[in-house]
Tab-separated table of C-alpha atoms in Angstrom:
chain	number	residue	atom	x	y	z
A	553	LEU	CA	127.047	116.121	74.782
A	554	GLY	CA	123.551	114.767	74.470
A	555	SER	CA	120.999	113.707	77.038
A	556	ALA	CA	121.501	110.614	79.185
A	557	ARG	CA	119.046	108.783	76.917
A	558	GLU	CA	121.054	109.707	73.808
A	559	MET	CA	124.387	108.761	75.371
A	560	CYS	CA	123.025	105.420	76.612
A	561	GLY	CA	121.728	104.753	73.102
A	562	GLU	CA	125.202	105.406	71.654
A	563	VAL	CA	126.949	103.106	74.142
A	564	VAL	CA	124.366	100.353	73.665
A	565	GLY	CA	124.798	100.685	69.903
A	566	LEU	CA	128.460	99.767	70.337
A	567	LEU	CA	127.564	96.849	72.616
A	568	LYS	CA	125.020	95.584	70.093
A	569	LYS	CA	127.791	95.181	67.501
A	570	LYS	CA	129.728	92.984	69.942
A	571	PHE	CA	126.739	90.782	70.869
A	572	GLU	CA	124.892	90.784	67.508
A	573	GLY	CA	124.491	86.996	67.405
A	574	SER	CA	123.233	86.550	70.954
A	575	LEU	CA	120.785	89.405	71.603
A	576	GLY	CA	118.119	86.974	72.810
A	577	GLY	CA	120.367	85.507	75.498
A	578	ALA	CA	120.392	86.353	79.193
A	579	PHE	CA	122.472	89.377	80.209
A	580	ALA	CA	123.566	91.333	83.255
A	581	VAL	CA	124.527	94.997	83.037
A	582	LEU	CA	126.882	96.959	85.275
A	583	VAL	CA	126.251	100.700	85.186
A	584	ASN	CA	129.491	102.258	86.432
A	585	ASN	CA	129.840	105.818	87.737
A	586	LEU	CA	133.183	107.088	86.446
A	587	GLY	CA	133.434	109.424	89.417
A	588	THR	CA	131.317	112.558	89.671
A	589	LEU	CA	127.713	111.653	88.841
A	590	PRO	CA	125.356	111.995	91.818
A	591	PRO	CA	123.085	109.053	92.736
A	592	LEU	CA	119.999	110.647	91.175
A	593	GLU	CA	121.731	110.988	87.799
A	594	MET	CA	123.026	107.419	88.039
A	595	GLY	CA	119.433	106.290	88.509
A	596	ILE	CA	118.499	108.117	85.312
A	597	VAL	CA	121.428	106.527	83.465
A	598	ALA	CA	120.436	103.076	84.768
A	599	ARG	CA	116.844	103.541	83.568
A	600	ASP	CA	117.913	104.916	80.193
A	601	SER	CA	120.446	102.092	79.788
A	602	LEU	CA	117.789	99.442	80.356
A	603	ASP	CA	115.464	101.213	77.902
A	604	ALA	CA	118.244	101.449	75.286
A	605	LEU	CA	119.166	97.774	75.741
A	606	ARG	CA	115.540	96.719	75.291
A	607	ASP	CA	115.109	98.975	72.251
A	608	ALA	CA	118.292	97.497	70.702
A	609	GLY	CA	116.951	93.952	70.989
A	610	PHE	CA	118.472	92.816	74.286
A	611	VAL	CA	115.180	91.303	75.440
A	612	ASN	CA	116.445	89.305	78.425
A	613	VAL	CA	118.502	91.637	80.636
A	614	ARG	CA	117.992	89.878	83.969
A	615	LYS	CA	120.381	91.584	86.370
A	616	ILE	CA	121.674	95.083	87.050
A	617	SER	CA	124.140	96.730	89.376
A	618	VAL	CA	124.712	100.471	89.663
A	619	MET	CA	127.949	101.407	91.408
A	620	SER	CA	131.243	103.229	91.306
A	621	ALA	CA	133.397	100.249	90.340
A	622	MET	CA	136.070	101.997	88.287
A	623	THR	CA	136.474	105.705	88.935
A	624	SER	CA	138.877	108.578	88.486
A	625	LEU	CA	139.229	111.909	90.264
A	626	ASN	CA	137.027	114.552	88.611
A	627	MET	CA	135.961	112.123	85.861
A	628	SER	CA	132.446	112.744	84.592
A	629	GLY	CA	130.296	110.140	82.937
A	630	PHE	CA	129.466	106.477	83.086
A	631	SER	CA	130.356	103.176	81.505
A	632	LEU	CA	128.253	100.126	80.743
A	633	THR	CA	129.544	96.572	81.049
A	634	LEU	CA	127.388	93.826	79.607
A	635	LEU	CA	127.874	90.203	80.658
A	636	ASP	CA	126.419	87.317	78.649
A	637	LEU	CA	125.078	85.145	81.483
A	638	ASP	CA	124.770	82.136	79.168
A	639	ALA	CA	128.520	82.229	78.432
A	640	VAL	CA	129.690	81.930	82.047
A	641	PRO	CA	128.631	78.933	84.163
A	642	ASP	CA	126.808	79.993	87.357
A	643	ALA	CA	127.242	83.700	86.489
A	644	ASP	CA	123.704	84.488	87.586
A	645	ALA	CA	124.233	83.052	91.074
A	646	LEU	CA	127.769	84.395	91.435
A	647	LEU	CA	126.750	87.992	90.685
A	648	SER	CA	124.122	87.836	93.435
A	649	ALA	CA	126.260	86.011	96.000
A	650	PRO	CA	127.137	87.763	99.262
A	651	THR	CA	130.634	89.216	99.489
A	652	SER	CA	132.809	90.933	102.078
A	653	VAL	CA	134.091	93.480	99.535
A	654	PRO	CA	132.732	96.793	100.897
A	655	ALA	CA	132.441	98.664	97.599
A	656	TRP	CA	130.810	95.863	95.620
A	657	VAL	CA	127.109	96.408	94.977
A	658	THR	CA	125.466	93.024	94.495
A	659	PHE	CA	123.591	92.592	91.237
A	660	ARG	CA	119.818	92.689	91.576
A	661	ASP	CA	117.213	90.842	89.566
A	662	ILE	CA	115.237	93.008	87.180
A	663	VAL	CA	111.551	92.570	87.890
A	664	PRO	CA	109.085	93.730	85.240
A	665	LEU	CA	106.771	96.483	86.425
A	666	GLU	CA	103.059	96.112	86.039
A	667	SER	CA	100.585	98.952	85.685
A	668	LEU	CA	97.452	98.784	87.741
A	669	ILE	CA	94.205	100.472	86.803
A	670	LEU	CA	92.775	101.799	90.040
A	671	PRO	CA	89.017	102.137	90.446
A	672	GLU	CA	87.583	105.619	90.618
A	673	ILE	CA	86.297	106.678	94.007
A	674	ALA	CA	82.520	107.098	93.873
A	675	ALA	CA	82.307	109.397	96.890
A	676	PRO	CA	84.718	111.211	99.171
A	677	PRO	CA	85.682	109.352	102.345
A	678	SER	CA	83.472	109.991	105.366
A	679	CYS	CA	86.244	111.934	107.134
A	680	ILE	CA	85.742	114.879	104.761
A	681	ARG	CA	81.946	114.705	104.461
A	682	GLY	CA	79.394	116.554	106.542
A	683	LEU	CA	76.232	115.062	108.065
A	684	ALA	CA	74.195	115.565	104.893
A	685	GLY	CA	76.915	114.018	102.757
A	686	ASP	CA	78.174	117.373	101.501
A	687	LEU	CA	81.836	118.265	101.806
A	688	THR	CA	82.789	120.268	104.858
A	689	PRO	CA	84.808	123.458	104.152
A	690	GLY	CA	87.959	121.642	105.245
A	691	GLY	CA	86.988	118.606	103.202
A	692	ALA	CA	86.576	120.742	100.082
A	693	VAL	CA	90.110	122.079	100.553
A	694	VAL	CA	91.472	118.559	100.987
A	695	LYS	CA	89.605	117.338	97.897
A	696	ALA	CA	90.870	120.261	95.799
A	697	ALA	CA	94.458	119.637	96.943
A	698	ILE	CA	94.243	115.924	96.132
A	699	GLU	CA	92.708	116.608	92.713
A	700	ALA	CA	95.418	119.189	91.936
A	701	ALA	CA	98.188	116.770	92.961
A	702	CYS	CA	96.673	113.936	90.928
A	703	GLY	CA	96.254	116.229	87.928
A	704	ALA	CA	99.903	117.290	88.129
A	705	ILE	CA	101.066	113.666	88.270
A	706	VAL	CA	98.883	112.661	85.310
A	707	ALA	CA	100.117	115.678	83.309
A	708	ALA	CA	103.740	114.784	84.080
A	709	GLU	CA	103.300	111.112	83.124
A	710	PRO	CA	105.072	111.379	79.733
A	711	ALA	CA	108.166	112.808	81.418
A	712	LEU	CA	108.135	110.254	84.221
C-alpha cells in the first residue's frame, strides 16, 4: 500500500476516466470511512482527495462530506464518491439541507484558503521589556521560546 496521497491519486484517476468530459463542472465529494480509519487519518484522506481532484483537473469541487456512510466490520480504507452537481437539479441545496438522519454528515461548502503575510514585530511587547527597553530575564526566556516555536513551524511548513 502507498501513502494516503498516492492512494487518493489512484482513486481520483479512476474517477477522472468517468468524468473526462465534464471536469470543469461543479462537483461534490463524499469521503467515506470504510470502517477503521480514525478521524485524524480521515482528515488526511479528505485533504489528499481534494488535492488529487484539483491536480486531475476537477477545478470546481464545491462541497465535501467526510463520514462513515458505508462501513464493514474491521474494514480498512476509504472510498470516494463524486457527484456532478450540474447533472442533478438542486443537488447543491439538497446536500446541505438539514436532516433528521443521525449518521448523515451534511455536506459543507469548500472555501478557498488565503495566506496572509503578517508584519514583523519591530520590538517586543512592553510586558517583556524592562524600564530601559531591554528584555527582562523572564522576557528573554519568553522571546526565545516564541522564536523556537515559530522556527519549528516554519521548518515544518513543507510537511504541513
